[in-house]
Coordinates of C-alpha atoms in Angstrom, one line a residue:
M1 CA 54.9 -43.8 41.0
R2 CA 52.5 -40.7 41.4
T3 CA 49.1 -39.9 41.0
I4 CA 47.5 -37.3 40.0
F5 CA 42.9 -38.3 39.9
S6 CA 43.2 -41.8 41.0
K7 CA 45.8 -44.3 42.1
S8 CA 47.5 -46.5 40.0
P9 CA 46.4 -50.4 40.1
S10 CA 48.2 -52.1 43.1
P11 CA 51.1 -54.4 42.1
P12 CA 49.9 -57.6 40.6
T13 CA 50.7 -61.0 42.4
H14 CA 53.9 -62.2 41.4
H15 CA 53.6 -64.9 39.7
H16 CA 56.7 -67.1 39.5
T17 CA 57.2 -66.6 35.7
F18 CA 57.7 -63.5 36.0
T19 CA 61.3 -63.7 36.5
E20 CA 64.2 -61.2 36.5
S21 CA 65.0 -62.2 32.6
L22 CA 61.5 -60.9 32.0
I23 CA 61.7 -58.0 33.5
E24 CA 64.7 -56.9 31.7
E25 CA 63.2 -57.6 28.6
N26 CA 60.6 -55.7 29.3
I27 CA 62.8 -52.9 30.3
E28 CA 64.9 -53.6 27.6
A29 CA 62.3 -53.5 25.0
A30 CA 60.8 -50.5 26.0
E31 CA 64.1 -48.6 26.3
L32 CA 64.4 -49.3 22.6
S33 CA 61.2 -48.1 21.3
I34 CA 61.2 -44.8 23.8
T35 CA 64.9 -43.7 22.7
K36 CA 64.5 -44.3 19.2
W37 CA 61.4 -41.7 19.2
D38 CA 62.8 -39.5 21.9
S39 CA 65.8 -39.0 19.5
L40 CA 63.3 -37.8 16.8
H41 CA 62.1 -34.7 19.2
G42 CA 65.1 -33.1 19.5
D43 CA 64.9 -30.2 21.8
D44 CA 62.8 -30.1 24.6
H45 CA 61.5 -26.3 23.4
V46 CA 60.9 -27.6 19.9
S47 CA 56.9 -26.7 19.3
Y48 CA 54.6 -29.5 19.8
C49 CA 53.5 -29.6 16.1
N50 CA 57.0 -30.0 14.5
I51 CA 57.5 -33.4 15.9
A52 CA 57.4 -36.4 14.0
S53 CA 54.9 -38.2 15.4
V54 CA 54.4 -41.9 16.4
F55 CA 50.9 -41.9 15.6
S56 CA 50.6 -41.1 11.8
E57 CA 49.0 -43.2 9.6
N58 CA 52.2 -44.8 8.3
N59 CA 53.8 -45.9 11.8
R60 CA 50.6 -47.6 13.1
D61 CA 52.7 -51.0 14.0
E62 CA 55.4 -48.7 15.6
A63 CA 52.7 -46.3 18.0
K64 CA 51.1 -50.0 18.7
Q65 CA 54.5 -51.2 19.5
Y66 CA 55.2 -48.0 21.5
L67 CA 52.0 -47.9 24.0
S68 CA 52.9 -52.1 24.5
S69 CA 56.2 -51.6 25.4
I70 CA 55.1 -48.6 27.7
K71 CA 52.8 -51.4 29.3
G72 CA 55.9 -53.4 29.5
L73 CA 57.4 -51.2 31.6
Q74 CA 54.6 -50.3 34.0
K75 CA 54.5 -54.1 34.6
A76 CA 58.5 -54.3 35.4
M77 CA 58.4 -51.2 37.5
R78 CA 55.3 -52.2 39.6
Y79 CA 57.3 -55.7 40.2
L80 CA 60.5 -54.0 41.3
A81 CA 58.7 -51.7 43.4
S82 CA 57.1 -54.9 45.2
L83 CA 60.6 -56.1 46.0
E84 CA 63.0 -53.1 46.3
S85 CA 62.3 -49.5 45.6
T86 CA 65.6 -48.4 45.4
S87 CA 67.1 -50.7 42.7
D88 CA 68.9 -49.1 40.0
K89 CA 66.7 -51.2 37.6
L90 CA 63.8 -49.1 39.2
V91 CA 65.2 -46.1 38.6
R92 CA 66.3 -46.6 34.6
A93 CA 62.8 -47.8 33.8
Q94 CA 61.3 -44.5 35.9
T95 CA 63.8 -42.7 33.9
L96 CA 62.6 -44.5 30.6
M97 CA 58.7 -43.9 31.9
Q98 CA 59.2 -40.0 32.3
T99 CA 61.0 -39.9 28.6
A100 CA 57.8 -41.8 27.3
M101 CA 55.0 -39.1 29.2
K102 CA 56.8 -36.2 27.5
R103 CA 56.6 -37.9 23.8
L104 CA 52.9 -39.0 24.9
E105 CA 51.8 -35.2 25.9
R106 CA 53.0 -33.9 22.8
E107 CA 51.6 -37.1 20.6
F108 CA 48.5 -35.6 22.6
Y109 CA 48.9 -32.4 21.8
Q110 CA 49.5 -32.6 18.8
I111 CA 46.8 -34.9 17.4
L112 CA 44.0 -32.7 19.7
K113 CA 45.5 -29.2 17.7
S114 CA 46.2 -30.6 14.3
N115 CA 43.1 -32.6 13.8
R116 CA 40.4 -29.7 14.5
N117 CA 38.3 -31.0 11.3
Y118 CA 37.7 -34.5 13.3
L119 CA 37.2 -32.9 16.6
D120 CA 34.7 -30.4 15.6
P121 CA 31.4 -30.9 17.6
E122 CA 29.3 -31.8 14.8
S123 CA 31.8 -34.0 13.0
V124 CA 31.9 -35.8 16.7
S125 CA 28.3 -35.7 17.3
N126 CA 27.7 -36.8 13.8
H127 CA 29.9 -39.8 14.4
S128 CA 29.1 -40.8 17.6
S129 CA 25.1 -41.0 16.2
S130 CA 26.2 -43.5 13.6
R131 CA 28.0 -45.6 15.9
P132 CA 27.0 -45.5 19.9
S133 CA 30.3 -46.8 21.3
V134 CA 33.4 -46.4 20.4
S135 CA 35.4 -48.8 21.7
R136 CA 37.9 -50.2 19.4
S137 CA 41.3 -48.7 19.1
S138 CA 42.3 -47.4 16.0
F139 CA 45.4 -50.2 16.0
S140 CA 42.9 -53.3 16.1
D141 CA 43.9 -54.7 12.8
S142 CA 41.1 -57.9 12.5
E143 CA 39.3 -58.8 9.1
E144 CA 36.0 -57.6 10.6
D145 CA 37.1 -53.6 11.8
E146 CA 38.3 -53.3 7.9
S147 CA 35.3 -54.3 6.5
E148 CA 33.8 -52.5 8.6
N149 CA 35.5 -49.3 8.1
D150 CA 34.9 -49.4 4.6
S151 CA 31.6 -48.2 4.6
I152 CA 31.8 -45.5 7.1
P153 CA 32.2 -42.2 5.1
E154 CA 35.7 -40.7 5.3
V155 CA 35.0 -38.1 7.8
E156 CA 33.2 -40.4 10.4
R157 CA 36.1 -42.9 9.9
G158 CA 38.9 -40.1 10.5
S159 CA 37.3 -39.1 13.4
S160 CA 36.8 -42.5 14.8
A161 CA 41.0 -43.4 14.4
V162 CA 41.4 -39.8 16.2
I163 CA 39.4 -40.3 19.0
A164 CA 41.0 -43.9 19.2
D165 CA 44.5 -42.2 19.6
L166 CA 43.7 -39.9 22.1
R167 CA 41.9 -42.7 23.8
A168 CA 44.8 -45.2 23.6
I169 CA 47.4 -41.9 25.1
A170 CA 45.0 -41.3 27.5
E171 CA 44.9 -44.4 29.4
A172 CA 48.5 -44.6 29.2
M173 CA 49.3 -41.7 30.6
I174 CA 46.4 -42.2 33.3
S175 CA 47.6 -45.8 34.4
A176 CA 51.2 -43.9 35.0
G177 CA 50.1 -41.4 36.9
Y178 CA 50.3 -38.4 34.4
A179 CA 46.4 -37.9 34.6
K180 CA 47.2 -34.2 35.5
E181 CA 49.4 -33.2 32.1
C182 CA 46.7 -35.3 29.8
F183 CA 44.4 -33.1 31.3
K184 CA 45.4 -30.2 31.1
I185 CA 46.6 -30.3 27.4
Y186 CA 42.9 -31.2 27.3
R187 CA 41.7 -28.6 28.9
T188 CA 43.5 -26.0 27.2
I189 CA 42.9 -26.8 23.7
R190 CA 39.6 -28.1 23.7
K191 CA 38.5 -25.2 25.9
S192 CA 39.2 -22.8 23.2
I193 CA 37.7 -24.6 20.8
V194 CA 34.6 -24.7 22.8
D195 CA 34.6 -20.9 23.7
E196 CA 35.4 -20.7 19.6
A197 CA 32.0 -22.0 18.8
L198 CA 29.7 -20.8 21.1
Y199 CA 31.0 -17.0 20.1
N200 CA 30.8 -18.1 15.8
L201 CA 27.4 -18.9 17.0
G202 CA 26.9 -15.2 18.4
V203 CA 27.0 -16.2 22.3
E204 CA 27.7 -13.3 24.4
R205 CA 30.0 -14.2 27.2
N206 CA 29.9 -11.1 29.2
L207 CA 26.3 -9.9 28.9
G208 CA 25.2 -9.5 32.1
F209 CA 21.8 -8.4 34.1
Q210 CA 22.8 -4.9 34.6
Q211 CA 23.7 -4.7 30.5
I212 CA 20.4 -6.1 29.8
Q213 CA 18.4 -3.8 32.0
K214 CA 20.1 -0.3 30.5
M215 CA 19.0 -1.8 27.0
E216 CA 16.6 -0.5 24.7
W217 CA 13.6 -2.6 23.7
E218 CA 14.6 -3.0 20.3
T219 CA 18.1 -3.7 21.1
L220 CA 17.7 -6.4 23.6
E221 CA 15.0 -8.2 21.0
V222 CA 17.5 -8.6 18.4
K223 CA 20.1 -10.4 20.9
I224 CA 17.4 -12.3 21.8
K225 CA 17.0 -13.3 18.2
Y226 CA 20.8 -14.2 18.3
W227 CA 20.5 -16.4 21.0
L228 CA 17.1 -18.0 20.1
N229 CA 19.5 -19.1 17.3
A230 CA 22.5 -20.1 18.9
V231 CA 21.2 -22.5 21.7
K232 CA 20.0 -25.3 19.6
G233 CA 23.3 -25.6 18.1
A234 CA 25.0 -25.2 21.2
V235 CA 23.1 -27.6 23.6
K236 CA 22.7 -30.5 20.6
T237 CA 26.0 -29.7 18.7
V238 CA 28.9 -28.4 20.5
F239 CA 28.5 -29.4 24.1
Y240 CA 26.7 -32.6 23.1
G241 CA 30.0 -33.1 20.6
E242 CA 32.1 -32.2 23.7
R243 CA 30.7 -34.4 26.4
L244 CA 30.7 -37.1 23.8
L245 CA 34.6 -37.0 23.5
C246 CA 35.4 -36.5 27.2
D247 CA 33.1 -39.6 27.7
Q248 CA 35.4 -41.6 25.1
V249 CA 39.2 -39.9 25.2
F250 CA 38.6 -40.5 29.0
A251 CA 36.7 -43.2 28.9
I252 CA 39.2 -45.1 31.3
S253 CA 38.6 -42.4 34.6
S254 CA 34.9 -41.0 35.4
S255 CA 36.5 -38.6 37.7
I256 CA 38.8 -37.2 34.8
R257 CA 36.1 -37.3 32.2
E258 CA 33.9 -35.0 34.8
S259 CA 36.7 -32.9 35.3
C260 CA 37.6 -31.9 31.9
F261 CA 33.9 -31.9 30.3
T262 CA 33.4 -29.4 33.4
D263 CA 36.3 -27.2 32.9
V264 CA 35.7 -27.0 29.4
S265 CA 31.8 -26.5 28.8
K266 CA 30.6 -25.0 32.3
E267 CA 31.9 -21.3 31.7
G268 CA 30.1 -21.2 28.3
A269 CA 26.9 -23.1 29.4
L270 CA 26.6 -20.5 32.1
A271 CA 26.8 -17.7 29.9
L272 CA 24.2 -19.2 27.6
F273 CA 21.5 -20.5 30.0
G274 CA 21.8 -17.3 32.1
F275 CA 21.0 -15.1 29.7
P276 CA 17.2 -16.0 29.5
E277 CA 16.9 -15.4 33.4
N278 CA 19.0 -12.1 33.1
V279 CA 15.5 -11.2 30.5
A280 CA 13.4 -12.4 32.4
K281 CA 14.0 -9.8 35.0
C282 CA 13.9 -7.0 32.8
K283 CA 11.0 -4.8 33.0
K284 CA 7.8 -6.9 31.9
T285 CA 5.7 -4.9 28.9
P286 CA 2.9 -6.3 26.5
E287 CA 5.6 -6.6 23.5
K288 CA 8.4 -8.8 25.1
M289 CA 5.4 -11.3 25.9
F290 CA 6.4 -13.4 22.8
R291 CA 9.7 -13.0 23.0
I292 CA 9.8 -14.5 26.7
L293 CA 7.8 -17.3 25.2
D294 CA 10.0 -18.0 22.3
L295 CA 12.4 -18.2 25.2
Y296 CA 10.8 -20.5 27.6
E297 CA 9.9 -22.3 24.5
A298 CA 13.7 -23.1 23.4
V299 CA 14.7 -23.7 27.1
S300 CA 12.4 -26.0 27.8
D301 CA 12.5 -28.3 24.3
L302 CA 16.2 -28.5 25.2
W303 CA 15.5 -29.8 28.7
P304 CA 16.1 -33.4 28.1
E305 CA 19.4 -32.4 26.7
I306 CA 20.5 -29.9 28.7
E307 CA 19.9 -32.6 31.8
S308 CA 22.0 -35.5 30.3
I309 CA 24.6 -33.3 28.9
F310 CA 25.4 -31.7 32.0
S311 CA 24.3 -34.9 33.9
F312 CA 26.9 -34.3 36.4
E313 CA 27.7 -33.0 40.3
S314 CA 30.6 -30.5 39.1
T315 CA 28.0 -29.3 36.3
S316 CA 24.9 -29.0 38.5
T317 CA 24.9 -25.4 38.2
V318 CA 24.1 -25.3 34.8
R319 CA 21.2 -27.5 35.4
S320 CA 20.1 -25.1 38.1
T321 CA 20.6 -22.3 35.7
A322 CA 18.6 -23.4 32.8
V323 CA 15.7 -24.4 35.3
N324 CA 15.7 -20.8 37.0
S325 CA 15.7 -19.6 33.9
L326 CA 12.4 -21.4 33.5
I327 CA 11.4 -20.3 36.4
R328 CA 12.0 -16.5 36.1
L329 CA 10.7 -16.9 32.5
S330 CA 7.1 -18.4 33.8
D331 CA 6.8 -16.0 36.2
A332 CA 7.4 -12.7 33.7
V333 CA 4.8 -14.7 31.6
R334 CA 2.3 -14.8 34.1
T335 CA 3.0 -11.0 35.3
M336 CA 2.5 -9.8 31.6
L337 CA -0.9 -12.1 31.6
T338 CA -2.4 -10.4 34.4
D339 CA -1.1 -6.8 33.3
F340 CA -2.6 -7.5 29.9
E341 CA -5.9 -8.2 31.7
M342 CA -5.7 -5.3 33.8
A343 CA -4.8 -3.1 30.6
I344 CA -8.1 -4.3 29.2
Q345 CA -10.1 -3.4 32.5
K346 CA -8.7 -0.3 32.8
H347 CA -9.1 0.3 29.1
S348 CA -10.8 4.2 29.1
S349 CA -11.0 5.7 25.7
K350 CA -14.2 7.9 25.2
T351 CA -14.3 8.2 21.9
T352 CA -16.5 6.0 19.5
V353 CA -15.8 4.3 16.6
P354 CA -17.6 5.7 13.8
G355 CA -20.5 3.7 12.0
G356 CA -20.6 1.4 14.7
G357 CA -17.0 -0.6 13.5
I358 CA -14.0 -2.5 15.1
H359 CA -12.8 -1.0 17.7
P360 CA -9.2 -0.7 18.0
L361 CA -9.2 -2.3 21.8
T362 CA -11.0 -5.2 19.4
R363 CA -8.6 -5.4 17.3
Y364 CA -5.3 -5.5 19.4
V365 CA -6.5 -7.9 22.1
M366 CA -7.6 -10.5 19.8
N367 CA -4.4 -10.5 17.5
Y368 CA -2.4 -10.6 20.7
I369 CA -4.6 -13.6 22.4
S370 CA -4.4 -15.3 18.8
F371 CA -0.5 -15.0 19.0
L372 CA -1.0 -16.3 22.5
A373 CA -2.9 -19.5 21.4
D374 CA 0.1 -20.2 18.9
Y375 CA 2.6 -21.0 22.4
S376 CA -0.5 -23.1 23.3
G377 CA 2.2 -25.9 24.7
V378 CA 4.4 -23.8 26.4
L379 CA 1.3 -21.6 27.8
S380 CA -0.3 -25.0 29.7
D381 CA 2.9 -25.4 31.1
I382 CA 3.3 -22.0 32.4
V383 CA -0.9 -21.5 34.0
A384 CA -0.8 -25.3 35.2
D385 CA -0.3 -24.7 38.4
W386 CA -2.0 -20.8 38.4
P387 CA -5.8 -21.1 38.6
L388 CA -7.7 -18.3 37.4
Q389 CA -8.7 -16.0 40.2
I390 CA -12.3 -14.6 39.0
S391 CA -14.1 -12.2 41.8
S392 CA -17.5 -12.6 40.3
P393 CA -18.7 -16.2 38.3
L394 CA -18.7 -15.8 34.9
P395 CA -21.4 -14.6 32.5
E396 CA -23.2 -17.6 31.7
S397 CA -24.4 -15.1 28.6
Y398 CA -20.9 -15.1 27.4
F399 CA -19.1 -18.3 28.7
G400 CA -20.4 -20.6 31.3
S401 CA -18.6 -21.7 34.4
P402 CA -15.5 -23.8 33.5
D403 CA -17.4 -26.8 35.2
K404 CA -20.5 -26.5 32.7
E405 CA -18.3 -26.0 30.1
E406 CA -17.4 -29.1 28.0
S407 CA -15.6 -27.5 25.2
I408 CA -13.2 -25.5 27.5
S409 CA -11.7 -27.6 30.0
S410 CA -7.9 -27.2 29.9
P411 CA -6.7 -24.1 32.0
I412 CA -5.1 -22.3 29.0
S413 CA -8.4 -22.6 27.1
V414 CA -10.1 -21.0 30.3
R415 CA -7.7 -18.2 30.7
L416 CA -7.9 -17.1 26.8
A417 CA -11.5 -17.4 27.1
W418 CA -11.5 -15.7 30.3
L419 CA -9.3 -12.5 28.6
I420 CA -11.8 -12.4 25.7
L421 CA -14.5 -12.4 28.1
V422 CA -12.8 -9.2 30.3
M423 CA -12.9 -7.4 26.6
L424 CA -16.0 -8.1 25.6
C425 CA -17.6 -6.4 28.6
K426 CA -15.9 -3.6 27.9
L427 CA -16.9 -3.2 24.6
D428 CA -20.6 -3.8 26.3
G429 CA -19.5 -0.3 28.2
K430 CA -18.3 1.3 25.1
A431 CA -21.6 0.2 23.2
E432 CA -23.4 2.2 25.6
M433 CA -21.7 5.6 24.3
Y434 CA -23.9 5.7 21.2
K435 CA -26.4 7.5 21.5
D436 CA -28.1 5.8 18.9
V437 CA -29.6 2.4 20.3
A438 CA -29.7 0.4 16.9
L439 CA -26.1 1.6 16.2
S440 CA -24.6 0.6 19.8
Y441 CA -26.2 -3.2 19.0
L442 CA -24.3 -3.2 15.2
F443 CA -21.3 -1.9 17.0
L444 CA -21.5 -5.3 19.3
A445 CA -22.2 -7.2 16.1
N446 CA -19.1 -5.9 14.2
N447 CA -16.7 -6.7 17.1
L448 CA -18.0 -9.8 18.4
Q449 CA -18.1 -11.0 14.6
Y450 CA -14.9 -10.1 14.4
V451 CA -14.0 -12.4 17.6
V452 CA -15.5 -15.7 16.5
N453 CA -13.3 -14.5 13.0
K454 CA -10.4 -14.6 14.7
V455 CA -11.0 -17.7 17.1
R456 CA -11.9 -19.5 13.7
Q457 CA -8.7 -18.6 12.2
S458 CA -6.4 -19.4 14.4
N459 CA -5.6 -22.4 17.2
L460 CA -8.1 -20.6 19.1
K461 CA -10.6 -23.1 17.7
L462 CA -8.5 -25.8 19.1
L463 CA -8.0 -24.4 22.3
L464 CA -12.0 -22.9 22.8
G465 CA -14.1 -25.4 20.6
D466 CA -16.9 -25.4 18.4
N467 CA -19.2 -24.6 21.3
W468 CA -18.2 -21.7 21.9
V469 CA -17.7 -20.2 18.7
T470 CA -21.3 -21.3 17.8
K471 CA -23.2 -20.0 21.0
H472 CA -21.0 -17.0 20.1
E473 CA -21.8 -17.0 16.8
Q474 CA -25.6 -16.8 17.6
K475 CA -25.0 -13.7 20.2
V476 CA -23.9 -12.0 16.8
R477 CA -26.7 -12.9 15.0
K478 CA -28.9 -11.9 19.0
Y479 CA -26.9 -8.2 18.2
A480 CA -27.8 -7.9 14.7
A481 CA -31.6 -8.7 15.2
N482 CA -31.6 -6.2 17.6
Y483 CA -30.4 -3.3 15.5
E484 CA -32.7 -4.4 12.9
R485 CA -35.2 -4.1 14.9
M486 CA -34.1 -1.2 16.9
G487 CA -33.0 0.7 13.3
W488 CA -36.0 -0.2 11.3
S489 CA -38.7 -0.2 13.9
K490 CA -40.6 3.4 12.3
V491 CA -40.3 1.8 8.6
F492 CA -41.5 -2.2 10.1
A493 CA -44.4 0.1 11.7
S494 CA -45.3 2.6 9.0
L495 CA -46.8 -0.2 6.6
P496 CA -50.6 -1.9 7.8
E497 CA -50.4 -5.7 9.5
N498 CA -52.5 -7.0 6.6
P499 CA -50.9 -5.3 3.1
T500 CA -53.8 -6.5 1.2
A501 CA -56.8 -5.1 3.3
E502 CA -59.3 -2.9 2.2
I503 CA -58.6 0.5 3.8
P504 CA -60.0 4.3 2.6
V505 CA -57.7 6.0 0.6
D506 CA -56.7 8.6 3.4
Q507 CA -55.3 5.7 5.1
V508 CA -53.5 4.5 2.4
I509 CA -52.1 7.9 1.9
E510 CA -51.3 8.0 5.7
H511 CA -49.2 4.6 4.9
F512 CA -47.1 5.8 2.4
R513 CA -46.8 9.4 3.7
K514 CA -45.2 7.5 6.9
F515 CA -43.1 4.8 5.1
N516 CA -41.6 7.6 3.0
S517 CA -40.1 9.4 6.1
A518 CA -39.2 6.5 7.8
F519 CA -37.3 4.9 4.9
E520 CA -35.9 8.1 4.1
E521 CA -34.5 8.7 7.9
A522 CA -33.5 5.1 8.4
Y523 CA -31.4 5.3 4.9
K524 CA -30.0 8.7 5.1
K525 CA -28.6 8.0 8.9
Q526 CA -27.4 4.3 8.2
T527 CA -25.2 5.1 4.7
S528 CA -22.3 6.1 7.4
W529 CA -23.0 2.9 9.5
V530 CA -20.5 -0.1 8.8
V531 CA -20.9 -3.6 8.8
T532 CA -16.6 -5.1 8.5
D533 CA -17.6 -8.8 7.6
P534 CA -18.7 -9.3 3.9
K535 CA -20.8 -12.4 4.8
L536 CA -22.7 -10.8 7.9
R537 CA -23.4 -7.5 6.1
D538 CA -25.2 -9.6 3.1
E539 CA -26.9 -11.5 6.2
I540 CA -28.5 -8.3 8.0
K541 CA -29.5 -6.6 4.3
L542 CA -31.0 -10.1 3.3
S543 CA -32.8 -10.1 6.2
L544 CA -34.1 -6.5 6.0
V545 CA -35.5 -6.4 2.5
R546 CA -37.4 -10.0 3.3
R547 CA -39.1 -8.2 5.7
I548 CA -39.7 -4.7 4.5
G549 CA -40.4 -5.9 1.2
P550 CA -42.7 -8.8 0.5
I551 CA -45.2 -6.4 2.4
Y552 CA -44.7 -3.4 0.7
K553 CA -44.8 -5.3 -2.4
E554 CA -48.1 -6.4 -1.4
F555 CA -49.5 -3.2 -0.2
F556 CA -48.1 -1.6 -3.9
D557 CA -49.4 -3.9 -5.8
K558 CA -52.6 -3.5 -4.3
Y559 CA -52.9 0.1 -5.1
G560 CA -50.8 0.5 -8.2
G561 CA -52.9 -0.2 -10.5
V562 CA -56.0 2.5 -9.6
Q563 CA -56.3 6.2 -10.8
L564 CA -55.9 7.3 -7.6
M565 CA -52.2 5.6 -7.5
K566 CA -51.6 7.7 -10.1
E567 CA -52.5 10.6 -8.4
M568 CA -50.2 9.8 -5.4
W569 CA -47.5 9.7 -7.7
A570 CA -47.7 12.8 -9.5
E571 CA -47.3 14.4 -5.9
S572 CA -44.5 12.4 -4.7
L573 CA -46.5 10.4 -2.6
V574 CA -45.4 6.9 -3.5
R575 CA -41.4 8.0 -4.0
Y576 CA -40.7 3.7 -4.2
T577 CA -41.2 0.8 -6.1
P578 CA -40.4 -2.7 -4.8
D579 CA -37.0 -2.7 -6.7
D580 CA -35.8 0.4 -5.7
L581 CA -36.0 -0.7 -1.9
G582 CA -33.8 -3.5 -2.9
N583 CA -31.3 -1.3 -4.4
Y584 CA -31.2 1.2 -1.9
C585 CA -30.7 -1.4 1.0
S586 CA -27.6 -3.3 -1.2
D587 CA -26.0 0.7 -0.7
L588 CA -26.1 0.3 3.1
L589 CA -23.6 -0.7 5.9
F590 CA -20.3 0.1 4.0
G591 CA -19.8 3.4 6.4
S592 CA -19.3 5.4 3.4
G593 CA -21.5 7.8 4.2
S594 CA -22.1 9.2 0.6
S595 CA -23.0 6.0 -1.3
G596 CA -26.5 7.2 -2.2
S597 CA -28.6 9.9 -1.1
I598 CA -32.7 10.4 -1.1
S599 CA -34.1 12.9 -3.0
S600 CA -37.4 13.6 -1.4
S601 CA -38.7 16.0 -4.8
S602 CA -38.0 12.6 -6.7
S603 CA -40.8 11.6 -8.8
Q604 CA -41.6 7.8 -10.4
G605 CA -38.5 5.3 -10.1
G606 CA -37.7 5.8 -6.5
G607 CA -35.8 9.3 -6.9
Y608 CA -32.6 7.5 -6.4
S609 CA -29.8 9.8 -7.7
R610 CA -25.7 9.5 -7.3

């Protein structure tokens, strides 16, 4: 007896009941069954798929008898070998066994080849998920099996029967020492099926680092998208289904089970999981960040399945390739985060944004960071053991130290808050480029409000917390108050502290002259200024009207009924009614620069023209 993967079972203890006549009966029964089917396959060179099958639906009893006769023949051979290894009966039995094994080789090939619809990875996966263990042979004829089979969908029932047949043949061949032949047939057919399935999913086999490195980013991004679409199906369907099939067909031998699965799947799996690692080695630029995170997330999410499916020692390189991909991808993300921070700090544009609007840096950085927040799960893994290195303490006015900031505690929250802080500090410097201090405060209010809005509208709010949002909203209001104070200081100063107090006529005239001049100067200048957030714009304008309007109205009403006032109107010394001020203020901060103008020669009614 020859053995390939494992030793055949040792000869049984000689029982006195196992007589010469019983040996002869076993050999004759085997000869009858084996030679009958041997005569049906004809020429040795005939195609495996053209033979009449012992395991067809119509021959279930014959198949059962055929396998039973092989077992009986094996018993007889073991007994004879233990007595006399050169007997004629043993030679005759060995010849019959060789014939039977050739038949089983053909049957094994034919079942594998002609039942692809029942053996495709998805069918096997579905079948196994609904029936965790397939232990019964398709030859079972109990009433329990029949009633159970009636409740199973046809595809699953077919898959179960085919797998049971393959397992029965594999057990017979391995027990007889024909494991090598069985293994070779299985490997050849199943590897081509797995390779074809991976190809259909879009997995490229020959895509090395050198080729990836030379690709334009747009081309590589397309390939990454294909890979992301393919990897889940490859792991959860193709490799999982193949592992289940190997486990079930070769249940009799753990070593053959491992060898078959490894030979069939390892090459494709290495190509699949080597791709992210190669992408991670390429040049790191900010626009690649989110695809790198997609790759990391995909491998990370599938890691439990990868570890389980490729659990054999011989597939350890598959596991290590997946792990190396995660390591390389996380290193790439860290590098890009560092580069992103440096790019913010080095931003050197000397031009100011017209009207104090939103700086392009603010838009870019906040869009980028809000996208990063969508990947907070994988980013948390990546930065968990990567502490933030800061050369100087965090400014309390912006952030507070991580130890003191209860709402910001996780590593990813601290890091994203730090990136926002780096940008805000950069914006402080850009605000100083404005010659008008009031406009610089308006610029800061605009940009910080944009930051707050982005945080509120994205996952950043969950990461940074309500305290962070509240603190920065207060800072927006502080910037807005400084704009109001600096931008309208002359207007505020032009009115008397007590608007209803009796004052000389010349002082009344002086107050109106100063007010006209200050208001017109502020108005003309600020028609080109902008507040991009509608709510903030309305709040600022309402605050202005509330500060200027009541004082001006009291002063206007105090002197509005006297003859002197009529003379002053005629000389355009009093140009605005209290209602005019509200109308003019409503036109401010749209950034148009031409929404309204003041004519110094206008008469009563405020001289408001469009």
